[in-house]
GROMACS .gro file of C-alpha atoms in nm:
model
  502
    1UNK     CA    1   4.587   6.358   1.142
    2UNK     CA    2   4.500   6.243   0.794
    3UNK     CA    3   4.221   6.389   0.609
    4UNK     CA    4   3.962   6.180   0.441
    5UNK     CA    5   3.770   6.282   0.131
    6UNK     CA    6   3.477   6.076   0.021
    7UNK     CA    7   3.408   6.063  -0.338
    8UNK     CA    8   3.109   5.819  -0.349
    9UNK     CA    9   2.871   6.068  -0.482
   10UNK     CA   10   3.115   6.168  -0.775
   11UNK     CA   11   3.364   5.907  -0.863
   12UNK     CA   12   3.151   5.631  -0.691
   13UNK     CA   13   2.872   5.718  -0.925
   14UNK     CA   14   3.085   5.629  -1.224
   15UNK     CA   15   3.025   5.268  -1.121
   16UNK     CA   16   2.859   5.093  -1.414
   17UNK     CA   17   2.487   5.085  -1.352
   18UNK     CA   18   2.500   5.324  -1.058
   19UNK     CA   19   2.292   5.647  -1.063
   20UNK     CA   20   2.176   5.813  -0.751
   21UNK     CA   21   1.862   6.042  -0.752
   22UNK     CA   22   1.872   6.376  -0.603
   23UNK     CA   23   1.705   6.253  -0.281
   24UNK     CA   24   1.945   5.959  -0.252
   25UNK     CA   25   2.248   6.192  -0.294
   26UNK     CA   26   2.125   6.411  -0.017
   27UNK     CA   27   2.058   6.126   0.216
   28UNK     CA   28   2.404   5.960   0.160
   29UNK     CA   29   2.568   6.306   0.207
   30UNK     CA   30   2.402   6.356   0.529
   31UNK     CA   31   2.514   6.000   0.658
   32UNK     CA   32   2.868   6.082   0.552
   33UNK     CA   33   2.865   6.398   0.757
   34UNK     CA   34   2.637   6.317   1.056
   35UNK     CA   35   2.730   5.932   1.096
   36UNK     CA   36   3.079   5.937   0.991
   37UNK     CA   37   3.213   6.291   1.030
   38UNK     CA   38   3.387   6.286   0.691
   39UNK     CA   39   3.623   6.580   0.647
   40UNK     CA   40   3.522   6.658   0.274
   41UNK     CA   41   3.291   6.515   0.017
   42UNK     CA   42   3.314   6.536  -0.359
   43UNK     CA   43   2.958   6.527  -0.457
   44UNK     CA   44   2.927   6.566  -0.844
   45UNK     CA   45   3.096   6.680  -1.165
   46UNK     CA   46   3.014   7.032  -1.291
   47UNK     CA   47   2.796   7.054  -1.614
   48UNK     CA   48   2.684   6.705  -1.607
   49UNK     CA   49   2.298   6.746  -1.637
   50UNK     CA   50   2.007   6.948  -1.507
   51UNK     CA   51   1.904   6.662  -1.253
   52UNK     CA   52   2.277   6.688  -1.120
   53UNK     CA   53   2.257   7.053  -1.076
   54UNK     CA   54   1.922   7.011  -0.871
   55UNK     CA   55   2.087   6.735  -0.665
   56UNK     CA   56   2.392   6.957  -0.583
   57UNK     CA   57   2.162   7.253  -0.475
   58UNK     CA   58   1.969   7.034  -0.250
   59UNK     CA   59   2.280   6.920  -0.077
   60UNK     CA   60   2.431   7.270  -0.078
   61UNK     CA   61   2.125   7.413   0.091
   62UNK     CA   62   2.110   7.151   0.357
   63UNK     CA   63   2.487   7.167   0.422
   64UNK     CA   64   2.463   7.567   0.458
   65UNK     CA   65   2.192   7.524   0.694
   66UNK     CA   66   2.390   7.257   0.885
   67UNK     CA   67   2.699   7.475   0.885
   68UNK     CA   68   2.910   7.245   0.702
   69UNK     CA   69   2.919   7.372   0.334
   70UNK     CA   70   3.301   7.405   0.329
   71UNK     CA   71   3.306   7.029   0.342
   72UNK     CA   72   3.130   6.987  -0.003
   73UNK     CA   73   3.336   7.009  -0.326
   74UNK     CA   74   3.257   6.968  -0.705
   75UNK     CA   75   3.470   6.852  -0.991
   76UNK     CA   76   3.540   7.132  -1.229
   77UNK     CA   77   3.715   7.173  -1.563
   78UNK     CA   78   3.953   7.406  -1.739
   79UNK     CA   79   3.674   7.549  -1.949
   80UNK     CA   80   3.688   7.932  -1.937
   81UNK     CA   81   3.479   7.972  -1.617
   82UNK     CA   82   3.167   7.761  -1.722
   83UNK     CA   83   3.235   7.496  -1.454
   84UNK     CA   84   3.289   7.775  -1.194
   85UNK     CA   85   2.966   7.937  -1.282
   86UNK     CA   86   2.788   7.613  -1.263
   87UNK     CA   87   2.929   7.536  -0.920
   88UNK     CA   88   2.848   7.887  -0.783
   89UNK     CA   89   2.497   7.849  -0.912
   90UNK     CA   90   2.461   7.520  -0.734
   91UNK     CA   91   2.555   7.700  -0.406
   92UNK     CA   92   2.887   7.527  -0.349
   93UNK     CA   93   3.221   7.708  -0.256
   94UNK     CA   94   3.501   7.454  -0.348
   95UNK     CA   95   3.596   7.348  -0.689
   96UNK     CA   96   3.818   7.042  -0.757
   97UNK     CA   97   3.973   7.169  -1.071
   98UNK     CA   98   4.073   6.891  -1.323
   99UNK     CA   99   4.404   6.949  -1.525
  100UNK     CA  100   4.642   6.708  -1.700
  101UNK     CA  101   4.903   6.546  -1.483
  102UNK     CA  102   5.088   6.381  -1.767
  103UNK     CA  103   5.240   6.522  -2.080
  104UNK     CA  104   5.064   6.248  -2.310
  105UNK     CA  105   4.727   6.350  -2.200
  106UNK     CA  106   4.793   6.715  -2.241
  107UNK     CA  107   4.947   6.694  -2.589
  108UNK     CA  108   4.722   6.415  -2.734
  109UNK     CA  109   4.387   6.510  -2.566
  110UNK     CA  110   4.395   6.901  -2.514
  111UNK     CA  111   4.661   6.950  -2.783
  112UNK     CA  112   4.794   7.233  -2.584
  113UNK     CA  113   5.151   7.324  -2.483
  114UNK     CA  114   5.267   7.291  -2.113
  115UNK     CA  115   5.302   7.669  -2.096
  116UNK     CA  116   4.953   7.725  -2.236
  117UNK     CA  117   4.794   7.478  -1.997
  118UNK     CA  118   4.953   7.623  -1.711
  119UNK     CA  119   4.823   7.965  -1.815
  120UNK     CA  120   4.480   7.829  -1.863
  121UNK     CA  121   4.482   7.664  -1.508
  122UNK     CA  122   4.623   8.011  -1.346
  123UNK     CA  123   4.321   8.196  -1.511
  124UNK     CA  124   4.062   7.949  -1.367
  125UNK     CA  125   4.228   7.991  -1.021
  126UNK     CA  126   4.218   8.378  -1.060
  127UNK     CA  127   3.849   8.365  -1.160
  128UNK     CA  128   3.776   8.130  -0.864
  129UNK     CA  129   3.947   8.365  -0.622
  130UNK     CA  130   3.744   8.668  -0.739
  131UNK     CA  131   3.426   8.510  -0.664
  132UNK     CA  132   3.528   8.341  -0.343
  133UNK     CA  133   3.573   7.977  -0.446
  134UNK     CA  134   3.836   7.760  -0.298
  135UNK     CA  135   4.028   7.560  -0.546
  136UNK     CA  136   4.192   7.213  -0.537
  137UNK     CA  137   4.374   7.082  -0.821
  138UNK     CA  138   4.360   6.737  -0.965
  139UNK     CA  139   4.682   6.632  -1.177
  140UNK     CA  140   4.487   6.386  -1.383
  141UNK     CA  141   4.711   6.067  -1.501
  142UNK     CA  142   4.956   6.181  -1.256
  143UNK     CA  143   5.082   5.824  -1.186
  144UNK     CA  144   5.186   5.790  -1.549
  145UNK     CA  145   5.303   6.149  -1.569
  146UNK     CA  146   5.543   6.119  -1.283
  147UNK     CA  147   5.686   5.794  -1.438
  148UNK     CA  148   5.681   5.905  -1.808
  149UNK     CA  149   5.728   6.269  -1.787
  150UNK     CA  150   5.843   6.394  -1.444
  151UNK     CA  151   5.996   6.716  -1.583
  152UNK     CA  152   5.647   6.803  -1.702
  153UNK     CA  153   5.486   6.735  -1.367
  154UNK     CA  154   5.749   6.926  -1.179
  155UNK     CA  155   5.733   7.220  -1.417
  156UNK     CA  156   5.353   7.236  -1.387
  157UNK     CA  157   5.367   7.238  -1.009
  158UNK     CA  158   5.649   7.496  -1.025
  159UNK     CA  159   5.415   7.731  -1.226
  160UNK     CA  160   5.128   7.664  -0.988
  161UNK     CA  161   5.262   7.636  -0.653
  162UNK     CA  162   5.241   8.007  -0.541
  163UNK     CA  163   4.880   8.039  -0.658
  164UNK     CA  164   4.590   8.019  -0.409
  165UNK     CA  165   4.545   7.649  -0.466
  166UNK     CA  166   4.461   7.460  -0.132
  167UNK     CA  167   4.542   7.121  -0.221
  168UNK     CA  168   4.726   6.933  -0.503
  169UNK     CA  169   4.571   6.589  -0.562
  170UNK     CA  170   4.746   6.304  -0.712
  171UNK     CA  171   4.534   6.047  -0.883
  172UNK     CA  172   4.648   5.713  -0.995
  173UNK     CA  173   4.384   5.763  -1.267
  174UNK     CA  174   4.439   5.425  -1.446
  175UNK     CA  175   4.535   5.223  -1.135
  176UNK     CA  176   4.888   5.132  -1.252
  177UNK     CA  177   5.078   5.194  -0.936
  178UNK     CA  178   5.186   4.940  -0.674
  179UNK     CA  179   5.300   5.004  -0.326
  180UNK     CA  180   5.670   5.057  -0.403
  181UNK     CA  181   5.592   5.296  -0.691
  182UNK     CA  182   5.330   5.477  -0.497
  183UNK     CA  183   5.573   5.549  -0.215
  184UNK     CA  184   5.867   5.654  -0.449
  185UNK     CA  185   5.658   5.886  -0.663
  186UNK     CA  186   5.452   6.040  -0.362
  187UNK     CA  187   5.785   6.079  -0.179
  188UNK     CA  188   5.932   6.285  -0.465
  189UNK     CA  189   5.648   6.526  -0.452
  190UNK     CA  190   5.642   6.561  -0.069
  191UNK     CA  191   6.012   6.613  -0.057
  192UNK     CA  192   6.032   6.856  -0.346
  193UNK     CA  193   5.726   7.055  -0.222
  194UNK     CA  194   5.716   7.022   0.173
  195UNK     CA  195   5.504   7.322   0.191
  196UNK     CA  196   5.215   7.177  -0.020
  197UNK     CA  197   4.926   6.982   0.102
  198UNK     CA  198   4.900   6.660  -0.118
  199UNK     CA  199   4.606   6.417  -0.147
  200UNK     CA  200   4.623   6.059  -0.286
  201UNK     CA  201   4.356   5.920  -0.505
  202UNK     CA  202   4.367   5.537  -0.572
  203UNK     CA  203   4.212   5.314  -0.816
  204UNK     CA  204   4.194   4.942  -0.760
  205UNK     CA  205   4.263   4.779  -1.084
  206UNK     CA  206   4.509   4.545  -0.935
  207UNK     CA  207   4.342   4.517  -0.611
  208UNK     CA  208   4.609   4.746  -0.458
  209UNK     CA  209   4.407   5.065  -0.388
  210UNK     CA  210   4.421   5.047  -0.016
  211UNK     CA  211   4.785   4.921   0.003
  212UNK     CA  212   4.885   5.213  -0.230
  213UNK     CA  213   4.687   5.457   0.003
  214UNK     CA  214   4.886   5.320   0.291
  215UNK     CA  215   5.212   5.379   0.125
  216UNK     CA  216   5.105   5.738   0.002
  217UNK     CA  217   5.040   5.824   0.360
  218UNK     CA  218   5.381   5.688   0.471
  219UNK     CA  219   5.523   5.903   0.183
  220UNK     CA  220   5.391   6.211   0.347
  221UNK     CA  221   5.048   6.284   0.178
  222UNK     CA  222   4.810   6.454   0.419
  223UNK     CA  223   4.478   6.361   0.248
  224UNK     CA  224   4.339   6.043   0.082
  225UNK     CA  225   4.041   5.971  -0.132
  226UNK     CA  226   3.794   5.693  -0.074
  227UNK     CA  227   3.457   5.566  -0.165
  228UNK     CA  228   3.192   5.370   0.039
  229UNK     CA  229   3.213   5.006  -0.059
  230UNK     CA  230   3.491   5.064  -0.305
  231UNK     CA  231   3.254   5.198  -0.560
  232UNK     CA  232   3.414   5.373  -0.871
  233UNK     CA  233   3.495   5.321  -1.235
  234UNK     CA  234   3.627   4.996  -1.364
  235UNK     CA  235   3.763   4.798  -1.043
  236UNK     CA  236   3.658   5.098  -0.816
  237UNK     CA  237   3.834   5.320  -0.567
  238UNK     CA  238   4.003   5.262  -0.219
  239UNK     CA  239   3.736   5.129   0.011
  240UNK     CA  240   3.639   5.381   0.279
  241UNK     CA  241   3.609   5.118   0.563
  242UNK     CA  242   3.939   4.919   0.488
  243UNK     CA  243   4.135   5.263   0.442
  244UNK     CA  244   4.022   5.404   0.757
  245UNK     CA  245   4.098   5.086   0.959
  246UNK     CA  246   4.444   5.061   0.806
  247UNK     CA  247   4.514   5.438   0.904
  248UNK     CA  248   4.413   5.372   1.256
  249UNK     CA  249   4.562   5.019   1.331
  250UNK     CA  250   4.859   4.983   1.073
  251UNK     CA  251   4.977   5.352   1.053
  252UNK     CA  252   4.863   5.442   1.397
  253UNK     CA  253   4.745   5.783   1.277
  254UNK     CA  254   4.442   5.975   1.354
  255UNK     CA  255   4.128   6.052   1.145
  256UNK     CA  256   3.808   6.243   1.232
  257UNK     CA  257   3.601   5.927   1.115
  258UNK     CA  258   3.353   5.782   1.353
  259UNK     CA  259   3.408   5.401   1.282
  260UNK     CA  260   3.088   5.297   1.471
  261UNK     CA  261   2.873   5.430   1.180
  262UNK     CA  262   3.068   5.254   0.910
  263UNK     CA  263   2.847   4.945   0.881
  264UNK     CA  264   2.532   5.139   0.862
  265UNK     CA  265   2.632   5.368   0.602
  266UNK     CA  266   2.794   5.091   0.400
  267UNK     CA  267   2.440   4.897   0.395
  268UNK     CA  268   2.253   5.229   0.317
  269UNK     CA  269   2.482   5.284   0.016
  270UNK     CA  270   2.444   4.925  -0.095
  271UNK     CA  271   2.073   4.962  -0.104
  272UNK     CA  272   2.088   5.305  -0.305
  273UNK     CA  273   2.346   5.183  -0.552
  274UNK     CA  274   2.217   4.828  -0.600
  275UNK     CA  275   2.575   4.694  -0.584
  276UNK     CA  276   2.587   4.427  -0.327
  277UNK     CA  277   2.864   4.405  -0.071
  278UNK     CA  278   3.068   4.090  -0.118
  279UNK     CA  279   3.015   3.863   0.190
  280UNK     CA  280   3.393   3.848   0.267
  281UNK     CA  281   3.448   4.217   0.204
  282UNK     CA  282   3.663   4.347   0.507
  283UNK     CA  283   3.454   4.542   0.778
  284UNK     CA  284   3.137   4.562   0.595
  285UNK     CA  285   3.093   4.206   0.461
  286UNK     CA  286   2.827   3.992   0.586
  287UNK     CA  287   3.071   3.691   0.687
  288UNK     CA  288   3.377   3.892   0.820
  289UNK     CA  289   3.279   3.871   1.174
  290UNK     CA  290   3.150   3.526   1.158
  291UNK     CA  291   3.349   3.230   1.310
  292UNK     CA  292   3.290   2.885   1.131
  293UNK     CA  293   3.520   2.654   1.280
  294UNK     CA  294   3.429   2.526   1.626
  295UNK     CA  295   3.798   2.547   1.737
  296UNK     CA  296   3.768   2.930   1.683
  297UNK     CA  297   3.464   2.954   1.902
  298UNK     CA  298   3.641   2.762   2.160
  299UNK     CA  299   3.929   2.979   2.150
  300UNK     CA  300   3.728   3.284   2.180
  301UNK     CA  301   3.543   3.160   2.478
  302UNK     CA  302   3.909   3.116   2.622
  303UNK     CA  303   4.049   3.475   2.630
  304UNK     CA  304   3.942   3.571   2.278
  305UNK     CA  305   4.240   3.371   2.109
  306UNK     CA  306   4.101   3.421   1.765
  307UNK     CA  307   4.020   3.790   1.779
  308UNK     CA  308   4.236   4.063   1.612
  309UNK     CA  309   4.201   4.443   1.651
  310UNK     CA  310   3.913   4.452   1.410
  311UNK     CA  311   3.654   4.377   1.670
  312UNK     CA  312   3.286   4.406   1.523
  313UNK     CA  313   3.181   4.644   1.791
  314UNK     CA  314   3.421   4.903   1.656
  315UNK     CA  315   3.199   4.925   1.341
  316UNK     CA  316   2.851   4.887   1.483
  317UNK     CA  317   2.856   4.512   1.445
  318UNK     CA  318   2.860   4.191   1.650
  319UNK     CA  319   3.051   3.869   1.631
  320UNK     CA  320   2.868   3.570   1.512
  321UNK     CA  321   2.931   3.191   1.509
  322UNK     CA  322   2.822   3.003   1.217
  323UNK     CA  323   2.620   2.685   1.227
  324UNK     CA  324   2.713   2.400   0.999
  325UNK     CA  325   2.921   2.078   0.954
  326UNK     CA  326   3.235   2.255   1.090
  327UNK     CA  327   3.052   2.361   1.401
  328UNK     CA  328   3.146   2.228   1.722
  329UNK     CA  329   2.973   2.280   2.059
  330UNK     CA  330   3.152   2.586   2.133
  331UNK     CA  331   2.987   2.751   1.818
  332UNK     CA  332   2.639   2.630   1.901
  333UNK     CA  333   2.685   2.709   2.273
  334UNK     CA  334   2.772   3.059   2.175
  335UNK     CA  335   2.448   3.096   1.967
  336UNK     CA  336   2.249   2.934   2.233
  337UNK     CA  337   2.389   3.187   2.491
  338UNK     CA  338   2.268   3.469   2.267
  339UNK     CA  339   1.932   3.316   2.285
  340UNK     CA  340   1.917   3.256   2.652
  341UNK     CA  341   1.913   2.882   2.625
  342UNK     CA  342   2.106   2.644   2.848
  343UNK     CA  343   2.138   2.278   2.790
  344UNK     CA  344   2.293   1.989   2.976
  345UNK     CA  345   2.591   1.801   2.811
  346UNK     CA  346   2.379   1.516   2.679
  347UNK     CA  347   2.130   1.734   2.507
  348UNK     CA  348   2.422   1.959   2.379
  349UNK     CA  349   2.589   1.642   2.221
  350UNK     CA  350   2.252   1.553   2.048
  351UNK     CA  351   2.197   1.916   1.921
  352UNK     CA  352   2.545   1.917   1.778
  353UNK     CA  353   2.492   1.601   1.594
  354UNK     CA  354   2.179   1.734   1.450
  355UNK     CA  355   2.351   2.060   1.332
  356UNK     CA  356   2.634   1.852   1.169
  357UNK     CA  357   2.380   1.636   0.995
  358UNK     CA  358   2.221   1.921   0.841
  359UNK     CA  359   2.554   2.087   0.759
  360UNK     CA  360   2.657   1.780   0.558
  361UNK     CA  361   2.369   1.848   0.327
  362UNK     CA  362   2.535   2.186   0.277
  363UNK     CA  363   2.241   2.365   0.439
  364UNK     CA  364   2.292   2.713   0.603
  365UNK     CA  365   2.155   2.742   0.950
  366UNK     CA  366   2.085   3.058   1.139
  367UNK     CA  367   2.065   3.131   1.506
  368UNK     CA  368   1.686   3.159   1.486
  369UNK     CA  369   1.677   2.795   1.370
  370UNK     CA  370   1.845   2.664   1.693
  371UNK     CA  371   1.534   2.683   1.917
  372UNK     CA  372   1.357   2.456   1.662
  373UNK     CA  373   1.646   2.212   1.657
  374UNK     CA  374   1.653   2.209   2.028
  375UNK     CA  375   1.274   2.145   2.043
  376UNK     CA  376   1.298   1.869   1.785
  377UNK     CA  377   1.581   1.691   1.956
  378UNK     CA  378   1.404   1.703   2.299
  379UNK     CA  379   1.068   1.579   2.160
  380UNK     CA  380   1.228   1.328   1.953
  381UNK     CA  381   1.368   1.142   2.258
  382UNK     CA  382   1.055   1.146   2.469
  383UNK     CA  383   0.918   0.831   2.344
  384UNK     CA  384   1.220   0.614   2.245
  385UNK     CA  385   1.291   0.456   1.920
  386UNK     CA  386   1.085   0.127   1.899
  387UNK     CA  387   1.017   0.200   1.540
  388UNK     CA  388   1.285   0.291   1.286
  389UNK     CA  389   1.265   0.372   0.912
  390UNK     CA  390   1.558   0.164   0.761
  391UNK     CA  391   1.507   0.277   0.401
  392UNK     CA  392   1.277   0.437   0.161
  393UNK     CA  393   1.240   0.524  -0.203
  394UNK     CA  394   1.025   0.789  -0.333
  395UNK     CA  395   0.966   0.836  -0.715
  396UNK     CA  396   0.760   1.094  -0.901
  397UNK     CA  397   0.727   1.041  -1.281
  398UNK     CA  398   0.539   1.279  -1.511
  399UNK     CA  399   0.211   1.088  -1.602
  400UNK     CA  400   0.244   0.815  -1.343
  401UNK     CA  401   0.118   0.812  -0.983
  402UNK     CA  402   0.401   0.879  -0.728
  403UNK     CA  403   0.534   0.547  -0.588
  404UNK     CA  404   0.695   0.479  -0.234
  405UNK     CA  405   0.874   0.182  -0.112
  406UNK     CA  406   0.963   0.164   0.247
  407UNK     CA  407   1.160  -0.078   0.479
  408UNK     CA  408   1.071  -0.035   0.845
  409UNK     CA  409   1.165  -0.209   1.177
  410UNK     CA  410   0.907  -0.246   1.438
  411UNK     CA  411   1.044  -0.397   1.784
  412UNK     CA  412   1.324  -0.557   1.589
  413UNK     CA  413   1.135  -0.706   1.301
  414UNK     CA  414   1.182  -0.568   0.939
  415UNK     CA  415   0.881  -0.493   0.707
  416UNK     CA  416   0.890  -0.377   0.341
  417UNK     CA  417   0.603  -0.257   0.133
  418UNK     CA  418   0.532  -0.055  -0.186
  419UNK     CA  419   0.234   0.169  -0.270
  420UNK     CA  420   0.100   0.451  -0.474
  421UNK     CA  421  -0.045   0.763  -0.377
  422UNK     CA  422  -0.153   1.107  -0.462
  423UNK     CA  423   0.182   1.258  -0.372
  424UNK     CA  424   0.509   1.124  -0.242
  425UNK     CA  425   0.416   1.157   0.112
  426UNK     CA  426   0.076   1.011   0.047
  427UNK     CA  427   0.238   0.708  -0.129
  428UNK     CA  428   0.469   0.682   0.177
  429UNK     CA  429   0.176   0.658   0.429
  430UNK     CA  430  -0.025   0.412   0.192
  431UNK     CA  431   0.276   0.181   0.205
  432UNK     CA  432   0.298   0.216   0.591
  433UNK     CA  433  -0.078   0.145   0.616
  434UNK     CA  434  -0.024  -0.172   0.419
  435UNK     CA  435   0.236  -0.288   0.685
  436UNK     CA  436   0.017  -0.185   0.976
  437UNK     CA  437  -0.289  -0.345   0.824
  438UNK     CA  438  -0.094  -0.690   0.782
  439UNK     CA  439  -0.024  -0.655   1.168
  440UNK     CA  440  -0.375  -0.599   1.234
  441UNK     CA  441  -0.316  -0.237   1.350
  442UNK     CA  442  -0.466   0.093   1.245
  443UNK     CA  443  -0.270   0.422   1.211
  444UNK     CA  444  -0.400   0.762   1.344
  445UNK     CA  445  -0.582   0.978   1.105
  446UNK     CA  446  -0.406   1.278   0.967
  447UNK     CA  447  -0.623   1.583   1.039
  448UNK     CA  448  -0.369   1.887   0.964
  449UNK     CA  449  -0.046   1.919   0.781
  450UNK     CA  450   0.151   2.236   0.792
  451UNK     CA  451   0.490   2.330   0.673
  452UNK     CA  452   0.672   2.644   0.843
  453UNK     CA  453   1.007   2.810   0.796
  454UNK     CA  454   1.146   2.916   1.127
  455UNK     CA  455   1.134   3.295   1.180
  456UNK     CA  456   1.455   3.454   1.045
  457UNK     CA  457   1.563   3.118   0.908
  458UNK     CA  458   1.663   3.063   0.525
  459UNK     CA  459   1.451   2.855   0.297
  460UNK     CA  460   1.781   2.673   0.204
  461UNK     CA  461   1.845   2.575   0.556
  462UNK     CA  462   1.549   2.359   0.681
  463UNK     CA  463   1.164   2.344   0.730
  464UNK     CA  464   0.945   2.228   1.007
  465UNK     CA  465   0.666   2.015   0.922
  466UNK     CA  466   0.384   1.984   1.198
  467UNK     CA  467   0.122   1.705   1.147
  468UNK     CA  468  -0.185   1.683   1.361
  469UNK     CA  469  -0.310   1.318   1.422
  470UNK     CA  470  -0.641   1.203   1.560
  471UNK     CA  471  -0.599   0.880   1.762
  472UNK     CA  472  -0.853   0.713   2.014
  473UNK     CA  473  -1.057   1.029   2.034
  474UNK     CA  474  -0.735   1.220   2.119
  475UNK     CA  475  -0.541   1.470   1.903
  476UNK     CA  476  -0.185   1.531   1.915
  477UNK     CA  477   0.100   1.681   1.706
  478UNK     CA  478   0.431   1.562   1.589
  479UNK     CA  479   0.714   1.788   1.430
  480UNK     CA  480   0.980   1.700   1.191
  481UNK     CA  481   1.288   1.915   1.073
  482UNK     CA  482   1.487   1.883   0.766
  483UNK     CA  483   1.606   2.068   0.472
  484UNK     CA  484   1.346   1.867   0.255
  485UNK     CA  485   0.972   1.916   0.327
  486UNK     CA  486   0.891   1.542   0.242
  487UNK     CA  487   1.180   1.426   0.472
  488UNK     CA  488   1.066   1.634   0.752
  489UNK     CA  489   0.703   1.502   0.730
  490UNK     CA  490   0.845   1.130   0.744
  491UNK     CA  491   1.042   1.229   1.043
  492UNK     CA  492   0.708   1.367   1.200
  493UNK     CA  493   0.551   1.048   1.105
  494UNK     CA  494   0.798   0.828   1.273
  495UNK     CA  495   0.761   1.034   1.591
  496UNK     CA  496   0.396   0.967   1.565
  497UNK     CA  497   0.459   0.596   1.541
  498UNK     CA  498   0.675   0.578   1.857
  499UNK     CA  499   0.417   0.790   2.034
  500UNK     CA  500   0.125   0.565   1.983
  501UNK     CA  501   0.349   0.248   2.049
  502UNK     CA  502   0.451   0.395   2.406
   0.00000   0.00000   0.00000
């Protein structure tokens, strides 16, 4: 059973540009407990500000009423009891005491001897014990200390191991470890002190935080520190979602975490922090449960051939199938099934061609766009294609009227004309009218022109242009879909021409 300590509200708030309000901190803390069942939460640093004190008081009050105050921890310092007093005033009962885990930090920052530092720590622990506050101990810069000054690290732990310190926490403060050194250094600690509870606290400077956490657990540490969405100073900390998934699937160890709430909490923290989740971030990223290639969707339909243990339902999500130029029928069929739409093979082929056509323009389609594409395909083929636009050129120049040149085929004969207009589409219609006038025909009157974006669709996917026409005392509508509004209008116009010819 691996213990999870979330430090989003303390270390995660050290992300550049991130500062949670008291209300936001309380909401995040509640989500971490109620939705995810996190074992421990590090929620603040002592003596930061009056606002921080108020935030911790609110959280502590709620936690006390909810019966989970022992899960909440605050970072404190070796400062003659001032941090301890701040933590008690805030209503918390656990202090994560920060001490120096490397000789260099001790001598160059604190300018104390190892013996003096050990005595100072022991005095803080004694004060905490007297007032009923539990102490965990951070060995700051431990990763450099165990590499550069291991004798100092061992002497410090030897001096403190018999004190009432519940956990010794091993931070890779500067993110310098790799999986091999993490395993080696953590193993030295767990073998030398088998009776102690060790935590590992990773930083992601080399992108190795989750991998290093994995190796620390293999080396025998019993608790690990994480943040939601990998928030944290510099490159951040070990990501909550990935770390939990790795523990469950790769190490086959248990945690108390409820995976189903991970995505919801990740999105909430994204909103509060203003730091967007990368689309390809494992577990919580927008794209990670989306299949793009048609062959993958086909394989999923045949015994889930392209699925791994990270099924989206574990994390409160669903698998999606992207629509674009790499989409095959299987992708599209999966989306249509989700919408409750069934198509025959012929129509499916035409819908697939239409999706690929839009995808070639680098347009991103959504599931909500599909009914519009299906409708467009079905309506487009009702009246045949007696009239086709072979080519057209639209120009818009500052200070000059828009110009359109079109080449159109009517019943096998080709016509070409140029005209100006009040806008590009107006110029297109004017050129079309010239051709029809030369044939002794009249065009329907345009009575309404509307442009819509399909509900849930994206503005960079496509638009639907709906034109209402009046012809021989009858009104009718035609629709056109395209990424470009003018092109959509032209397609609606060609449908009108074929309709009146039929």
